[in-house]
Amino acid sequence: MRAKFALGQYNYADSFLHRLDPRVKILLIFFIVILLFFVKTISGYLILFLFSVFLIVLSKSNFSSVMRSIKPILVLLIFTAVFQIFFTPGTVIFQYKFVKITAQGVKLAIYISIRLILLSFFTFILTSTTSNIELTDGFESIISPLKIFGFPAQEVSLMISISLRFVPVLFEEADRIMKAQMSRGAEFNKGSLIERAKSFLPLLLPLLLNALNRADKLATAMEARGFVIGQKRTKYREMRLSGVDFLAIFVTILVMGISIVVREFV
Amino acid sequence: MIRFESVYFAYEKGKWAVENLNFEIKKGEFVALLGSNGSGKSTIARLTDGLLLPNKGNVFVDGINSKDSPDILKSKVGIVFQNPDDQFVGTTVEEDIAFGLENLNIERKEAHRRVYEITKRLGIFRYLKSSPSMLSGGEKQKVAIAGVLAMQPDYLVLDEVTALLDPVSRKEIFNLVYTIAEENNIGVLYITHISEEVVPVERIILISNGEKIKEGGSEEIFSNYRLLESVGVSVPAIFKVYSFLKRRKPDTSPKELSESTLLNKL
Ligand SMILES: Nc1ncnc2c1ncn2[C@@H]1O[C@H](COP(=O)(O)OP(=O)(O)O)[C@@H](O)[C@H]1O
Ligand SMILES: [Mg+2]
């Protein structure tokens, strides 16, 4: 049930990556994601791909959960790839009536697909090795310099953390409601695309009400445990850079550098 | 001491959810609050620690009026709710138990010590790094209780914490709370709609429609079958056995109200 929606799911294991300072992980992954849009060679992407596989192995995740995590973006991926293939002007390599495929289009589609896949790999590495509270604390610490301009760092990071927490909950609820409505005769997988979309509408309202109800209960429980928004609180987990963090930073920067300067191998 | 002084509370105008309620709980005392669904139990729970404030009358905790400083009340009174799934904030059991300690600004070393101690005491130490949502119902509730006990409250309000559990875990949680409260001189308000559970409790407050109907030991509360029926509370089976015995042997005392002693006597 839970395993179906692996997106943004923490993997309850202990690994080298789990032990890194969350701030280091957040920043390194952030820069890698930006880098993905500047790498210009297939060999550069290959290096990043191998690096991501290396990290996934290191994080003790199994590959089936990685695959599940990219499933949700598959539709987006196919859509953009097809769009690029058919609508990019350039040297025509295939033509049938008014349908044209260009070499540039194919190349762009490949690049975009690779970027999206790598993007989800690297975010998977972050979220599977960093718990929500670590993400919140790390994020809060990173943006805390903004506090001097009156930016509500604690509130924003808490909001992000709670939204993250609610993603799997929402999927679970949707699944549960869908099953309940199917048992009452609703059909979600028959008919045209429009009919199917329509059959999801009755799902939306109970889902929304449920989510609001649960959020309300969580807010009450947090308040009952002494949480006051904006109030200073201690951190249970100490965030301190250690040797392994510097090692991680060094290796990542090295890999990033190589992926930029490497020559195309074809 | 928790003291309710002629407390009235309404969610909607003209419809009291709690009406003219008076009662006291001393530190170290174990009091049960018994009432059917919708009788106002959760409302009373929320009034004890300032999550809700009375419309009329006053709630005092150790002399502090909830209207004056609801925040102090939250550190004095810990509440655990019915559904643990709606209360978890942390990704791991450890993070979740630490949440309240962070809010109380407990220093890191002390917080780690408390988490260690309370999880050892409740037998959930081996789950520290696991997801709270993966545990069984009884274990989940232990995590929720640990999160509140770690804050070292003077009073504990348990709002139907066993309602979703099987009878065996129900008994286990009840006994655990009972002994821990005794060891630490914590005043407890044990809220339930299951009359079986509170038979061993010395002081039971019976409520219906937000009003106190009766207060006393199990003998006084459970002997009037007709009254219980009118407020939607069942007569505990064990109490029926006890009354039966009492008619035969008038020397039977309420002290013998336990399965083993009654069986012996039979
Ligand atoms: N948030 C709310 N808004 C309006 N009415 C409420 C709310 N919560 C409870 N009530 C009403 O107040 C009464 C007491 O509810 P509650 O304290 O939850 O009872 P119990 O916990 O004994 O089941 C019920 O009639 C219920 O419908
Ligand atoms: Mg209730």
XYZ file of C-alpha atoms and ligand atoms in Angstrom:
560
model
C 0.000 0.000 0.000
C 2.539 2.549 1.186
C 5.175 1.094 -1.077
C 3.120 1.983 -4.151
C 3.891 5.649 -3.713
C 7.578 5.851 -3.130
C 7.898 9.484 -4.169
C 9.546 11.424 -1.399
C 9.620 8.434 0.904
C 12.206 7.966 3.602
C 14.070 4.661 3.607
C 14.434 3.430 7.183
C 18.024 2.318 6.978
C 21.377 3.435 8.264
C 23.957 4.298 5.640
C 26.814 6.683 4.955
C 24.346 9.009 3.234
C 21.860 8.835 6.100
C 24.584 10.096 8.413
C 25.582 13.137 6.372
C 24.583 16.567 7.605
C 21.182 17.353 6.028
C 22.374 20.830 4.997
C 25.224 19.320 3.004
C 22.852 16.901 1.287
C 20.285 19.566 0.466
C 22.853 21.962 -0.971
C 24.806 19.347 -2.938
C 21.654 17.894 -4.486
C 20.428 21.413 -5.224
C 23.610 22.251 -7.124
C 23.599 18.945 -8.990
C 20.024 19.592 -10.102
C 21.056 23.020 -11.422
C 24.083 21.479 -13.091
C 21.791 19.078 -14.969
C 20.691 21.999 -17.129
C 24.228 23.062 -18.009
C 25.833 19.768 -18.946
C 26.127 19.665 -22.724
C 27.519 16.203 -23.457
C 26.166 12.676 -23.273
C 29.415 11.599 -21.589
C 28.815 14.257 -18.920
C 25.343 12.830 -18.278
C 26.770 9.322 -18.240
C 29.147 10.355 -15.461
C 26.283 11.858 -13.458
C 24.174 8.776 -14.078
C 26.930 6.469 -12.807
C 27.378 8.789 -9.820
C 23.654 8.585 -9.002
C 23.704 4.777 -9.260
C 26.742 4.736 -6.983
C 24.898 6.901 -4.427
C 21.773 4.769 -4.591
C 23.824 1.653 -3.872
C 25.586 3.518 -1.072
C 22.239 4.578 0.430
C 21.109 0.928 0.686
C 17.976 1.601 -1.341
C 16.744 -1.105 -3.641
C 16.268 -0.296 -7.297
C 12.609 -1.225 -7.392
C 11.793 1.672 -5.059
C 13.873 3.959 -7.288
C 11.810 2.808 -10.255
C 8.595 3.438 -8.369
C 9.776 6.932 -7.578
C 10.195 7.817 -11.256
C 6.858 6.329 -12.271
C 4.868 9.477 -11.474
C 7.039 11.588 -13.793
C 6.901 9.061 -16.635
C 3.840 10.668 -18.208
C 5.465 14.085 -18.077
C 8.605 12.609 -19.545
C 6.908 10.926 -22.498
C 4.799 13.962 -23.204
C 7.715 16.409 -23.350
C 9.883 13.978 -25.290
C 7.214 13.430 -27.963
C 6.607 17.163 -28.126
C 10.315 17.840 -28.745
C 10.655 15.115 -31.370
C 7.857 16.428 -33.544
C 8.046 20.159 -33.064
C 11.744 21.011 -33.117
C 12.815 22.568 -36.426
C 16.071 21.375 -38.045
C 17.475 18.714 -40.335
C 14.680 16.353 -41.289
C 15.591 12.695 -40.852
C 12.113 11.223 -41.300
C 9.003 12.523 -43.018
C 5.515 11.119 -43.515
C 3.045 13.592 -45.042
C 3.140 16.557 -42.637
C 4.780 14.686 -39.749
C 8.467 15.549 -39.545
C 11.161 14.287 -37.218
C 14.396 16.244 -37.008
C 17.810 15.221 -35.763
C 17.789 18.185 -33.381
C 14.352 17.096 -32.102
C 15.552 13.591 -31.308
C 18.624 14.969 -29.594
C 16.573 17.393 -27.498
C 14.105 14.670 -26.530
C 16.955 12.434 -25.368
C 18.499 15.266 -23.354
C 15.255 16.200 -21.697
C 14.490 12.602 -20.798
C 17.933 12.112 -19.322
C 17.610 15.315 -17.305
C 14.234 14.388 -15.886
C 15.341 10.897 -14.969
C 18.506 12.133 -13.316
C 16.503 14.828 -11.544
C 14.242 12.237 -9.987
C 17.193 9.983 -9.137
C 18.965 12.727 -7.236
C 15.854 13.929 -5.395
C 15.172 10.297 -4.524
C 18.659 10.057 -3.017
C 17.944 13.116 -0.874
C 14.469 12.174 0.355
C 15.210 8.508 0.932
C 18.143 9.271 3.221
C 16.868 12.396 4.991
C 13.856 12.378 7.316
C 11.274 15.143 7.156
C 12.492 16.742 10.350
C 16.092 16.668 9.154
C 14.958 18.264 5.900
C 13.075 20.922 7.869
C 15.953 21.621 10.248
C 18.468 21.645 7.406
C 16.369 23.876 5.202
C 15.644 26.216 8.089
C 19.329 26.480 8.897
C 20.206 27.196 5.251
C 17.673 29.972 4.870
C 18.120 31.335 8.405
C 20.327 34.228 7.215
C 17.139 35.534 5.585
C 15.638 35.926 9.066
C 17.364 39.311 9.426
C 15.129 40.565 6.624
C 12.102 39.311 8.562
C 11.697 36.159 6.478
C 9.729 33.533 8.471
C 12.305 30.746 8.034
C 10.909 28.446 10.719
C 7.335 28.698 9.488
C 8.254 28.146 5.842
C 10.405 25.108 6.546
C 7.785 23.632 8.849
C 5.150 24.132 6.157
C 7.348 22.352 3.620
C 7.987 19.486 6.019
C 4.317 19.002 6.822
C 3.325 19.142 3.169
C 5.941 16.477 2.472
C 4.462 14.403 5.255
C 1.017 14.708 3.775
C 1.918 13.587 0.240
C 1.905 9.847 1.069
C -1.090 10.334 3.377
C -3.070 11.892 0.539
C -2.171 9.079 -1.847
C -3.215 6.545 0.771
C -6.515 8.301 1.345
C -7.162 8.469 -2.398
C -6.507 4.767 -2.684
C -8.780 3.998 0.236
C -11.635 6.176 -1.033
C -11.227 4.771 -4.544
C -11.547 1.235 -3.212
C -14.585 2.220 -1.151
C -16.260 3.773 -4.173
C -15.317 0.865 -6.416
C -16.959 -1.498 -3.953
C -20.060 0.618 -4.421
C -19.878 0.154 -8.175
C -17.762 3.080 -9.354
C -15.408 2.356 -12.266
C -12.159 4.233 -12.638
C -10.523 2.278 -15.397
C -13.210 2.051 -18.061
C -14.382 4.380 -20.803
C -12.772 7.246 -22.660
C -10.167 9.499 -21.124
C -12.811 12.137 -20.384
C -15.128 9.604 -18.775
C -12.293 8.386 -16.626
C -11.359 11.894 -15.576
C -14.989 12.506 -14.672
C -15.144 9.399 -12.513
C -12.320 10.838 -10.396
C -14.302 13.961 -9.526
C -16.369 12.379 -6.717
C -13.022 11.386 -5.191
C -11.852 14.937 -4.859
C -14.271 16.290 -2.280
C -13.930 13.500 0.302
C -10.174 13.596 -0.246
C -10.039 17.314 0.423
C -12.271 17.082 3.496
C -10.246 14.183 4.850
C -6.987 16.023 4.339
C -8.335 19.136 6.077
C -9.670 17.058 8.949
C -6.349 15.294 9.448
C -4.379 18.509 9.158
C -6.626 20.021 11.816
C -6.079 17.077 14.149
C -2.329 17.206 13.600
C -2.307 20.939 14.349
C -4.193 20.303 17.615
C -1.793 17.528 18.609
C 1.204 19.771 17.856
C -0.291 22.588 19.898
C -1.038 20.198 22.772
C 2.639 19.242 22.777
C 3.675 22.817 23.332
C 4.331 23.929 19.778
C 3.808 27.640 19.246
C 4.509 28.925 15.782
C 7.450 31.320 15.587
C 8.615 30.450 19.089
C 12.242 29.493 19.632
C 12.796 25.764 20.108
C 15.885 23.648 20.698
C 17.043 21.095 18.139
C 17.171 17.494 19.262
C 19.606 16.536 16.558
C 22.864 18.372 16.366
C 23.862 19.559 12.927
C 27.621 19.709 12.778
C 29.874 19.272 9.796
C 32.295 16.407 10.179
C 34.938 14.659 8.109
C 32.442 12.602 6.127
C 30.609 15.771 5.092
C 33.780 17.319 3.721
C 34.552 14.080 1.914
C 31.073 14.128 0.372
C 31.463 17.755 -0.678
C 34.871 17.092 -2.198
C 33.769 14.023 -4.167
C 30.597 15.677 -5.414
C 32.373 18.807 -6.607
C 34.956 16.639 -8.335
C 32.269 14.645 -10.161
C 30.406 17.808 -11.079
C 33.584 19.359 -12.463
C 34.411 16.307 -14.558
C 30.880 16.112 -15.945
C 31.224 19.666 -17.240
C 34.712 19.545 -18.756
C 34.536 16.021 -20.155
C 34.642 15.759 -23.971
C 31.975 14.005 -25.972
C 33.161 10.472 -26.611
C 31.514 10.151 -30.023
C -4.586 20.183 41.188
C -6.788 20.488 38.094
C -10.000 22.272 39.025
C -13.097 22.851 36.883
C -15.280 25.595 38.369
C -18.794 25.782 36.870
C -17.358 25.376 33.384
C -19.544 25.985 30.333
C -18.393 25.572 26.762
C -20.258 25.760 23.444
C -19.017 25.259 19.870
C -22.237 26.766 18.540
C -24.285 29.404 20.297
C -27.052 28.061 22.487
C -25.845 24.452 22.491
C -23.634 23.650 25.457
C -21.103 20.874 24.785
C -20.058 21.187 28.444
C -22.466 22.507 31.002
C -21.892 23.606 34.600
C -19.064 21.142 35.141
C -17.305 20.921 38.491
C -14.570 18.463 39.416
C -11.051 18.222 40.783
C -8.062 15.992 40.162
C -5.204 16.090 42.637
C -1.615 15.401 41.687
C -1.026 11.650 41.813
C -4.732 10.841 41.596
C -6.212 8.556 38.933
C -9.686 9.636 37.820
C -11.805 8.131 35.049
C -14.193 10.096 32.847
C -16.882 7.856 31.416
C -19.493 8.829 28.850
C -21.034 7.749 25.556
C -20.107 9.122 22.122
C -20.733 12.844 21.837
C -21.200 13.296 25.578
C -18.466 15.954 25.670
C -15.415 13.946 26.727
C -12.986 15.318 24.129
C -14.220 18.828 24.769
C -13.404 18.405 28.469
C -9.959 17.045 27.552
C -9.241 20.117 25.438
C -10.441 22.416 28.215
C -7.949 20.954 30.706
C -4.860 22.281 28.960
C -6.085 25.466 27.354
C -6.626 24.103 23.838
C -10.173 25.366 24.429
C -11.121 28.097 26.891
C -14.401 28.070 28.854
C -17.178 30.436 27.793
C -18.275 30.666 31.418
C -16.544 29.479 34.577
C -12.846 28.722 35.039
C -10.299 25.941 34.670
C -7.351 26.070 37.050
C -4.205 23.950 36.932
C -2.108 24.336 40.071
C -3.786 27.672 40.604
C -3.126 28.967 37.076
C -6.255 30.011 35.170
C -6.295 28.622 31.631
C -7.567 31.976 30.390
C -4.463 33.728 31.717
C -1.708 31.512 30.367
C -2.748 28.593 28.168
C 0.925 28.030 27.215
C 1.978 27.196 30.792
C -0.922 24.763 31.014
C 0.359 22.881 27.994
C 3.649 22.157 29.727
C 1.821 21.030 32.886
C -0.872 18.913 31.250
C -0.075 16.338 28.585
C -2.832 15.067 26.293
C -2.893 11.919 24.198
C -5.692 11.501 21.677
C -7.602 8.561 20.298
C -5.978 8.112 16.921
C -2.176 8.031 17.087
C -1.864 8.377 13.311
C -3.146 11.927 13.528
C -0.582 12.872 16.154
C 2.754 11.858 14.696
C 4.968 14.721 13.635
C 8.284 12.933 13.248
C 9.441 10.561 10.528
C 10.970 8.252 13.115
C 9.777 7.294 16.593
C 12.777 9.085 18.073
C 12.089 12.336 16.232
C 8.463 12.181 17.215
C 9.113 11.745 20.916
C 11.687 14.538 20.758
C 9.220 16.988 19.196
C 7.639 18.071 22.500
C 11.045 18.336 24.158
C 12.243 20.699 21.439
C 9.171 22.843 22.032
C 9.946 22.984 25.755
C 13.479 24.101 24.853
C 14.992 21.119 26.644
C 18.740 21.079 26.160
C 20.033 18.414 23.767
C 21.807 16.096 26.206
C 18.868 16.032 28.586
C 16.450 15.449 25.691
C 18.431 12.407 24.519
C 18.490 11.064 28.080
C 14.737 11.440 28.426
C 13.987 9.792 25.080
C 16.216 6.887 26.056
C 14.622 6.499 29.472
C 10.989 6.713 28.443
C 11.340 4.371 25.465
C 13.136 1.839 27.671
C 10.359 2.138 30.236
C 7.585 1.643 27.689
C 9.385 -1.134 25.852
C 9.611 0.687 22.525
C 13.336 1.383 22.555
C 14.023 -0.948 19.637
C 11.676 1.099 17.428
C 13.533 4.410 17.860
C 14.658 4.506 14.222
C 11.467 3.021 12.772
C 8.481 4.757 11.294
C 5.712 5.252 13.867
C 3.103 4.439 11.226
C 4.558 0.947 10.697
C 3.940 -0.138 14.302
C 0.949 -2.014 15.705
C -1.931 -0.060 17.253
C -0.780 -0.614 20.819
C 2.825 0.284 20.021
C 1.717 3.428 18.202
C -0.213 4.525 21.245
C 2.858 3.817 23.403
C 4.870 6.148 21.158
C 2.230 8.859 21.500
C 2.170 8.392 25.281
C 5.981 8.402 25.427
C 6.036 11.704 23.523
C 3.884 13.270 26.220
C 5.519 11.547 29.229
C 8.969 12.658 28.074
C 7.777 16.217 28.661
C 7.366 15.245 32.338
C 3.882 16.687 32.809
C 2.223 16.977 36.220
C -1.051 15.766 34.751
C -1.947 13.406 31.960
C -5.189 13.414 30.008
C -5.801 10.298 27.935
C -8.687 10.788 25.515
C -9.921 7.324 24.495
C -6.370 6.148 23.839
C -7.471 2.517 23.892
C -10.667 2.840 21.851
C -9.045 1.497 18.674
C -7.196 -1.351 20.397
C -8.033 -4.995 21.053
C -8.919 -5.917 24.660
C -5.455 -7.309 25.420
C -3.524 -4.209 24.328
C -6.213 -2.117 25.973
C -5.510 -3.725 29.324
C -1.757 -3.459 28.774
C -1.879 0.278 28.029
C -4.200 0.906 30.967
C -1.937 -0.918 33.421
C 1.171 0.760 32.031
C -0.295 4.227 32.394
C -1.593 3.379 35.852
C 1.782 2.265 37.212
C 3.821 4.992 35.534
C 1.463 7.643 36.880
C 1.790 6.137 40.330
C 5.590 6.010 40.129
C 5.850 9.625 39.030
C 3.008 11.106 41.063
C 1.141 12.193 37.923
C -2.545 13.111 38.101
C -4.477 11.259 35.401
C -7.805 11.881 33.711
C -8.539 8.612 31.940
C -11.274 9.186 29.367
C -13.214 6.310 27.826
C -16.626 5.148 26.675
C -15.796 1.533 27.571
C -17.060 0.926 31.102
C -15.166 -2.389 31.483
C -11.916 -0.502 31.565
C -12.611 1.735 34.523
C -13.996 -0.857 36.967
C -10.753 -0.819 39.043
C -10.665 3.004 39.197
C -11.530 4.508 42.561
C -13.098 7.692 41.289
C -15.221 7.693 38.137
C -16.994 10.729 36.711
C -20.019 9.801 34.610
C -21.107 12.394 32.066
C -23.919 12.723 29.574
C -24.723 15.629 27.256
C -21.872 17.644 28.718
C -23.161 17.380 32.268
C -21.835 15.441 35.223
C -24.419 12.801 36.157
C -22.615 11.092 38.979
C -19.205 10.773 40.586
C -17.893 7.953 42.745
C -16.422 4.444 42.878
C -17.527 1.592 40.623
C -20.094 0.472 43.229
C -21.917 3.815 43.077
C -21.522 4.317 39.320
C -22.438 0.858 38.068
C -25.147 -0.257 40.496
C -27.890 1.831 38.866
C -28.426 -0.152 35.632
C -31.314 2.003 34.511
C -29.348 5.226 34.829
C -26.445 3.759 32.867
C -28.767 2.649 30.101
C -30.340 6.109 29.890
C -26.907 7.696 29.317
C -25.811 5.057 26.810
C -23.141 3.348 28.916
C -23.090 -0.419 29.291
C -22.813 -2.245 32.616
C -19.453 -4.029 32.811
C -19.874 -7.825 32.773
C -17.517 -8.202 35.694
C -19.663 -5.821 37.706
C -22.740 -7.961 37.051
C -20.884 -10.973 38.417
C -19.890 -8.904 41.425
C -23.486 -7.797 42.131
C -24.660 -11.377 41.782
C -22.093 -12.529 44.337
C -22.913 -9.671 46.636
C -26.545 -10.729 46.789
C -25.449 -14.205 47.884
C -22.581 -13.138 50.096
C -23.109 -9.645 51.483
C -19.539 -9.538 52.796
C -18.196 -9.145 49.234
C -16.445 -5.764 49.021
C -15.615 -3.604 45.978
C -11.927 -4.311 46.709
C -12.549 -7.793 45.305
C -13.655 -6.423 41.941
C -11.114 -8.262 39.831
C -11.432 -11.304 37.636
C -9.222 -13.595 39.706
C -10.711 -12.834 43.132
C -14.275 -13.039 41.858
C -13.561 -16.367 40.156
C -12.175 -17.707 43.421
C -15.239 -16.671 45.277
C -17.562 -18.194 42.699
N -15.321 21.168 16.428
C -16.625 21.061 16.740
N -17.538 21.909 16.225
C -18.849 21.828 16.548
N -19.357 20.916 17.377
C -18.491 20.031 17.932
C -17.092 20.054 17.638
N -16.494 19.062 18.333
C -17.481 18.445 19.024
N -18.676 19.014 18.787
C -19.961 18.631 19.404
O -19.838 18.733 20.795
C -20.429 17.621 21.453
C -19.398 16.888 22.292
O -18.402 16.347 21.458
P -17.096 15.624 22.008
O -16.540 16.445 23.108
O -16.220 15.345 20.859
O -17.718 14.279 22.587
P -17.029 12.872 22.882
O -15.552 13.070 22.893
O -17.564 12.457 24.210
O -17.458 11.922 21.826
C -21.020 16.744 20.347
O -22.385 17.054 20.244
C -20.281 17.178 19.124
O -21.083 17.036 17.988
Mg -14.028 12.068 21.808
